[in-house]
Coordinates of C-alpha atoms in Angstrom, one line a residue:
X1 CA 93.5 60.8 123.5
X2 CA 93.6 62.6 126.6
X3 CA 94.5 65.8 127.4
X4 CA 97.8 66.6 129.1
X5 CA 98.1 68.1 132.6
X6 CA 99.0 71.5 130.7
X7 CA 96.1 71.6 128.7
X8 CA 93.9 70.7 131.6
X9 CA 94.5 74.3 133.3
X10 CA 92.2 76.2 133.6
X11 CA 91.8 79.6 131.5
X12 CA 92.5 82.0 134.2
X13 CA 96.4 80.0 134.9
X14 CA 96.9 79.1 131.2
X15 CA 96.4 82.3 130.0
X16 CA 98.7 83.9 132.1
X17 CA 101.0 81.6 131.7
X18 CA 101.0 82.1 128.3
X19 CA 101.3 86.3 128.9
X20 CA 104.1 85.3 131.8
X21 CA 106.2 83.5 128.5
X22 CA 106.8 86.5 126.4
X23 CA 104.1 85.7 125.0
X24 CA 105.7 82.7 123.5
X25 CA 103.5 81.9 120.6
X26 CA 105.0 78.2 120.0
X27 CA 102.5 77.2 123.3
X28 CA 99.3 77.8 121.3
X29 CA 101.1 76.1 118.2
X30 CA 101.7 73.2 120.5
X31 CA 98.1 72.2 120.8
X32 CA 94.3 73.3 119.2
X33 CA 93.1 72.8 123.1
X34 CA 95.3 75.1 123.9
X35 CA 95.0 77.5 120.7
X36 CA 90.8 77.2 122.0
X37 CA 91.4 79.0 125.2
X38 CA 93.4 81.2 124.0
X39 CA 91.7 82.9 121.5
X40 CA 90.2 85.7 123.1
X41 CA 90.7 89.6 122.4
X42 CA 92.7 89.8 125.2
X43 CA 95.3 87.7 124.4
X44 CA 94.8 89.1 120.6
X45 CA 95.9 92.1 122.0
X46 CA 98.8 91.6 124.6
X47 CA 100.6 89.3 121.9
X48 CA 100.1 92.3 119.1
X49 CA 101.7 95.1 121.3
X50 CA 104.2 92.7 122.9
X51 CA 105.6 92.4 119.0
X52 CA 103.9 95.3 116.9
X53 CA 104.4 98.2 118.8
X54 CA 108.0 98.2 119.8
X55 CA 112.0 96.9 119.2
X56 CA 112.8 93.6 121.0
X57 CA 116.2 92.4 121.5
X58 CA 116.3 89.6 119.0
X59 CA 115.0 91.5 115.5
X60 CA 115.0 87.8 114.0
X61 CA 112.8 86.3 116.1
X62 CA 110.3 89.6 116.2
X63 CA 110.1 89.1 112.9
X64 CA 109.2 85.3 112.6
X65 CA 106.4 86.3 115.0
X66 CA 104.9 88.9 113.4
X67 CA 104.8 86.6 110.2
X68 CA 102.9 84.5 112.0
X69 CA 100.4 86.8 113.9
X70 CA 99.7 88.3 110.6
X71 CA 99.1 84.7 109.6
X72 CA 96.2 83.6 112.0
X73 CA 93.1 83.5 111.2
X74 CA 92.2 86.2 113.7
X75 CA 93.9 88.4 112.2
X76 CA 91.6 90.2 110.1
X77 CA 91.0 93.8 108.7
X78 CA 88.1 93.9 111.0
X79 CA 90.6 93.3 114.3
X80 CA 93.6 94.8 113.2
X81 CA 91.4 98.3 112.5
X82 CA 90.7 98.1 116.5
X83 CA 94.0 97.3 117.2
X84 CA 95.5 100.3 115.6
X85 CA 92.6 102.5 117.5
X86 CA 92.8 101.5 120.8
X87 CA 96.7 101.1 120.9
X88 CA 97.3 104.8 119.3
X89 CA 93.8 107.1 120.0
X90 CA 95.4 107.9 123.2
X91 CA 98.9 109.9 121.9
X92 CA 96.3 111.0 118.7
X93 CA 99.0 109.7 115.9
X94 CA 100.4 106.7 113.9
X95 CA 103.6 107.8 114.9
X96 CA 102.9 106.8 118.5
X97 CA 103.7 109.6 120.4
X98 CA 101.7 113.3 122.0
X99 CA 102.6 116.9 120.7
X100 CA 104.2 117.0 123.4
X101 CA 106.5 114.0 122.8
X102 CA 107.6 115.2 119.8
X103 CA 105.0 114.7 117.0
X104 CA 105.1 117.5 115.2
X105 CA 101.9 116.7 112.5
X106 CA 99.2 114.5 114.0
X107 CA 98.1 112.1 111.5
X108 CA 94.4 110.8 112.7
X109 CA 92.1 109.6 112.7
X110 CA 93.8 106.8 110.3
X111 CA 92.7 106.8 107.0
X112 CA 91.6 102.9 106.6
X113 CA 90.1 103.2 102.9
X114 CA 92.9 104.9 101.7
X115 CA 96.0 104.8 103.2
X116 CA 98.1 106.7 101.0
X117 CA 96.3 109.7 101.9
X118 CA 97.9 110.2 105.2
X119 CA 101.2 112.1 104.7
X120 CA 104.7 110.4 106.1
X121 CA 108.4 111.8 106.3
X122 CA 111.7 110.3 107.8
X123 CA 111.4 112.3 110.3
X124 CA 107.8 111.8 111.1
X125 CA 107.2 107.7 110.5
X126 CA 104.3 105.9 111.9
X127 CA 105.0 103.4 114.5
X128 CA 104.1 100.0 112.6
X129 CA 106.7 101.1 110.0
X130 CA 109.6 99.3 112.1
X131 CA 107.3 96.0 111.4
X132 CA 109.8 94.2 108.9
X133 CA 107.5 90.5 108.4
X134 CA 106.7 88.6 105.3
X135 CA 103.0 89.9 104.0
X136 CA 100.5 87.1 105.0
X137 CA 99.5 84.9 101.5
X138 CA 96.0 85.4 102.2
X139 CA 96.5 89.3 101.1
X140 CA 98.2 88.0 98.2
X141 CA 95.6 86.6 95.5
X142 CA 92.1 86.8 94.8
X143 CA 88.6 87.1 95.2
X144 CA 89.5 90.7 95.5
X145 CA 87.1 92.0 98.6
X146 CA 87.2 95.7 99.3
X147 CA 89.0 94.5 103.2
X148 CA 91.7 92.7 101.4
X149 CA 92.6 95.9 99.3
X150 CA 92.8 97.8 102.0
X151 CA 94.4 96.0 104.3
X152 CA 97.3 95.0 101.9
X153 CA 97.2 98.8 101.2
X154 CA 97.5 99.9 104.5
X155 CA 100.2 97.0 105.0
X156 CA 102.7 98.4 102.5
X157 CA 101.7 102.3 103.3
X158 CA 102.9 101.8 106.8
X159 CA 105.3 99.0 107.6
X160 CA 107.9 97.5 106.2
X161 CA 106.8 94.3 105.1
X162 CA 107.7 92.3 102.3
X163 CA 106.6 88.8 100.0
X164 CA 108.6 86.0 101.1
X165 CA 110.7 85.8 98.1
X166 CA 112.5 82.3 99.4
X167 CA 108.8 80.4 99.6
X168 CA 107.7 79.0 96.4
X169 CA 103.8 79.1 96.9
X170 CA 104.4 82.7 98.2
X171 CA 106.0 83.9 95.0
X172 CA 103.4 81.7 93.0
X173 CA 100.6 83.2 94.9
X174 CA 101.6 86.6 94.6
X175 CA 102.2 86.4 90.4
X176 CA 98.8 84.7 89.9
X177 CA 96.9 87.5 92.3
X178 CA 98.4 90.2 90.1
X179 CA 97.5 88.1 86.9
X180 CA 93.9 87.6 88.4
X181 CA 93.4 91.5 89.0
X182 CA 94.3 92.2 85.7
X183 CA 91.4 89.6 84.5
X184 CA 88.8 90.9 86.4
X185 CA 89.9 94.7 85.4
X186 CA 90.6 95.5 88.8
X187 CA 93.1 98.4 88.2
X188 CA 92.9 99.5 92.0
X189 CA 95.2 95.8 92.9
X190 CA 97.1 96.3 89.8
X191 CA 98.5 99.6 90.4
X192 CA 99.6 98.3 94.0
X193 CA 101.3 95.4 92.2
X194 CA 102.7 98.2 89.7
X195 CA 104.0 100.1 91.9
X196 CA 105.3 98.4 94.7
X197 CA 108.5 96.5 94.4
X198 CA 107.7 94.7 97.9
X199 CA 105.4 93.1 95.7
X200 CA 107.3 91.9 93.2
X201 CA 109.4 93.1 90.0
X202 CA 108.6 95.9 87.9
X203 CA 106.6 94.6 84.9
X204 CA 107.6 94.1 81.4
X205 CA 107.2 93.5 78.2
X206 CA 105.6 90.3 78.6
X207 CA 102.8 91.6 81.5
X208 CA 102.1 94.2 78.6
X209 CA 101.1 91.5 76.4
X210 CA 99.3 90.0 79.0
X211 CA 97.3 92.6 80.4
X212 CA 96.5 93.5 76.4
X213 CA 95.7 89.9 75.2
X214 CA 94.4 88.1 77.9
X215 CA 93.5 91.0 80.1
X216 CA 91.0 92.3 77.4
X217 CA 93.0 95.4 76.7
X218 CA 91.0 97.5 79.5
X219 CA 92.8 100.7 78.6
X220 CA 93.2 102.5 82.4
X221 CA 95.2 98.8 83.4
X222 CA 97.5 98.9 80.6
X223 CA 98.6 102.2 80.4
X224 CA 99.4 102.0 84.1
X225 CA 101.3 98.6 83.1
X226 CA 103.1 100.3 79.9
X227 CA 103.7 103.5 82.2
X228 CA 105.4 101.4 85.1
X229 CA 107.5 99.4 82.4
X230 CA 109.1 102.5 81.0
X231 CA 109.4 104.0 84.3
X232 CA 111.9 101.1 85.2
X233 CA 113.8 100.7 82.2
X234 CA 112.1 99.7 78.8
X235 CA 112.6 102.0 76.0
X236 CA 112.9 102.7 72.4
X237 CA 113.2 99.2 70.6
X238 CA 112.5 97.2 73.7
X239 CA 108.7 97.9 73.1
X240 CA 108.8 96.4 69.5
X241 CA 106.0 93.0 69.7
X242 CA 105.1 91.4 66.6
X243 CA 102.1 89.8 68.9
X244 CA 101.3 93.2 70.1
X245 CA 101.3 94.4 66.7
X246 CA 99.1 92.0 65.2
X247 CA 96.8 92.4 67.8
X248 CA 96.7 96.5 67.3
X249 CA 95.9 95.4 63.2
X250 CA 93.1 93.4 64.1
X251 CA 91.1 95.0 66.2
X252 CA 91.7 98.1 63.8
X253 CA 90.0 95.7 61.3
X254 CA 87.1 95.4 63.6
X255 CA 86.6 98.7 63.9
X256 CA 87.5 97.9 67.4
X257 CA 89.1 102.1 69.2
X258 CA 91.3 99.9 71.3
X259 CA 93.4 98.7 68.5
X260 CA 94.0 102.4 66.9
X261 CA 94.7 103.7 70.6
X262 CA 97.1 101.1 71.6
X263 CA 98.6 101.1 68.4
X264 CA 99.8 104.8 68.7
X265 CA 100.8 104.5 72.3
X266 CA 103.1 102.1 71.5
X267 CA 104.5 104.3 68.5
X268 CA 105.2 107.4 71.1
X269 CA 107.3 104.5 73.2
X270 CA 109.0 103.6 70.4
X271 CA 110.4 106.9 69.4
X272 CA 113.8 108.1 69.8
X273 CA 115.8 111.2 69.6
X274 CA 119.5 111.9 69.7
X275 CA 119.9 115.6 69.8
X276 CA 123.2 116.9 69.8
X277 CA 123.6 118.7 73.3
X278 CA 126.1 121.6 74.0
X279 CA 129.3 121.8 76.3
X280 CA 129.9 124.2 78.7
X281 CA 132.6 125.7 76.6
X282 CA 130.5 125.8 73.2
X283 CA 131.3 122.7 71.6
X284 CA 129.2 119.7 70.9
X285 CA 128.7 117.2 73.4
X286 CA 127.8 113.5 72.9
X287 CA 124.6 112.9 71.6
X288 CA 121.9 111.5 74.3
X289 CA 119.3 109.8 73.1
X290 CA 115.8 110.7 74.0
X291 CA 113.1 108.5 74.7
X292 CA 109.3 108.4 74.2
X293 CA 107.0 108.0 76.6
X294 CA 102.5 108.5 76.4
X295 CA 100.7 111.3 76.3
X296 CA 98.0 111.0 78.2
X297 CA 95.3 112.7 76.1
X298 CA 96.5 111.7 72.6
X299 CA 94.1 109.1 70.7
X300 CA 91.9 108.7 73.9
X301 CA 87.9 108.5 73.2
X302 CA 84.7 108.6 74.7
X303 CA 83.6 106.1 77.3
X304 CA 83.1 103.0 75.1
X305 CA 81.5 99.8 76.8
X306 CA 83.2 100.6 80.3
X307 CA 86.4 101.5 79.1
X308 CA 87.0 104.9 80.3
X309 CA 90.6 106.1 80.4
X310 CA 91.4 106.7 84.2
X311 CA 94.8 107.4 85.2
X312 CA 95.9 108.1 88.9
X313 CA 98.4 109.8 90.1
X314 CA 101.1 107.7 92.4
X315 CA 101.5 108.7 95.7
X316 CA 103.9 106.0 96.1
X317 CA 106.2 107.4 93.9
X318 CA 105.8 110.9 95.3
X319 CA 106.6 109.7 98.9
X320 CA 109.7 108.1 97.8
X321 CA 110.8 111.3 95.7
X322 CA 110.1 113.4 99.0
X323 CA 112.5 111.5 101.3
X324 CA 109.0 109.7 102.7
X325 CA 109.3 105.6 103.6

């Protein structure tokens, strides 16, 4: 088939044609000949800070193309790292702007490996935080590579983007990549999953069971998963599990510490006071019942086989608590 008058220009029209339309990304959609001469790091680059680094007019459409930028192939940790570099190094902070525009607390270099050690407030955001997109699936479900957990990490840390909910392969993806990190014990993707709503909903009773069952009961992974659950909502009798229960008996039988340590953690859950409280003027109030929750060092044991204890404090939670994103 040949190639239409278009896609016959050369590099040097067609790529500033393309810059000249906005960039309008549905011309590289429109052909791979096109998409070929395209793909360069500078037109990587004018297309990122024509819709990462500031408010259009249309918010809809801003949105539908950052989806699909962060869907291309291109964009990888690798390019988006240099991106961020080269498009903030100059004012010296995420937030985009000098001391003497205004930023107060200079926040860089960026902290790539670990996002959520770099600091945010209200009033001092970083500039990719007004990115509101769908997360691409690729960052969504395994093999687990040290780029993809820090570029999802980074992703939630400092914009605003979210799983599309409304695509079925999305939400598919994003249950069985939480599933999959449990099964290879990696608690680093399942505390993000944990902890991050964006990611999907808080888990329950039945990812409990899960992460003990299936998961191998690695202990770090489901105390982080029976910590989250009570966090959002299950208590007292909501944590009775025959299934659970049997399990706990069996492994006691084997001699097995897991069984004896979950087996108590579960019994701390399930306890529940009702104190009697006392009115301002004296009298009795209503009592209020009091629910259990782990302690942290109670049946814990040596290092056996790899399963060492390790529980991490949230900075996610902590942010949210001090008026951060």
């Amino acid at each position: 088939m040949s190639l239409s008058p278009v896609e016959q220009l050369p590099l040097e029209l067609l790529q500033d044609i393309f810059l000249q339309s906005g960039p309008n990304l549905a011309l590289p959609a429109a052909s791979h000949h096109i998409a070929a001469k395209l793909s360069n790091d500078y037109c990587y680059h004018a297309t990122c800070t024509e819709y990462l680094t500031q408010n259009l007019d249309s918010r809809v459409e801003q949105s539908r193309a950052q989806t699909r930028i962060f869907s291309y192939k291109w964009m990888t940790w690798e390019y988006f790292q240099a991106f961020v570099n080269k498009t903030y190094a100059s004012c010296g902070c995420l937030c985009g702007k000098t001391q003497d525009e205004g930023c107060f607390d200079p926040i860089w270099p960026p902290d790539f490996q670990d996002a959520t050690n770099m600091v945010f407030s209200r009033s001092h955001l970083p500039a990719l935080s007004f990115i509101k997109c769908r997360l691409p699936v690729k960052l969504l479900h395994g093999p687990w590579e040290r780029s993809k957990i820090h570029f999802l990490r980074f992703l939630l840390w400092t914009t605003s983007m979210t799983v599309d909910w409304g695509n079925h392969d999305a939400r598919k993806l994003a249950l069985e990549g939480k599933k999959q990190a449990i099964l290879d014990r990696n608690l680093e993707v399942v505390e993000l999953f944990n902890h991050n709503r964006r990611l999907g909903k808080a888990p329950g009773l039945d990812m409990v069971r899960f992460t003990v069952i299936q998961g191998g009961c690695d202990r770090s992974i489901v105390y982080d998963t029976m910590s989250t659950a009570r966090t959002w909502g299950l208590r007292g009798d909501g944590w009775r599990d025959l299934k659970l229960d049997q399990w706990c008996k069996q492994k006691i039988a084997e001699g097995d510490p897991k069984g004896k340590w979950l087996k108590l953690k579960l019994e701390e859950l399930r306890t529940t006071h009702g104190p009697v409280g006392i009115a301002e003027n004296g009298g009795e109030t209503e009592p209020r019942a009091i629910f259990g929750y782990m302690h942290p060092k109670s049946g814990d044991y040596d290092n056996v086989e790899g399963d060492k204890l390790v529980i991490t404090p949230h900075k996610w939670n902590q942010l949210c608590a001090e008026g951060g994103l």
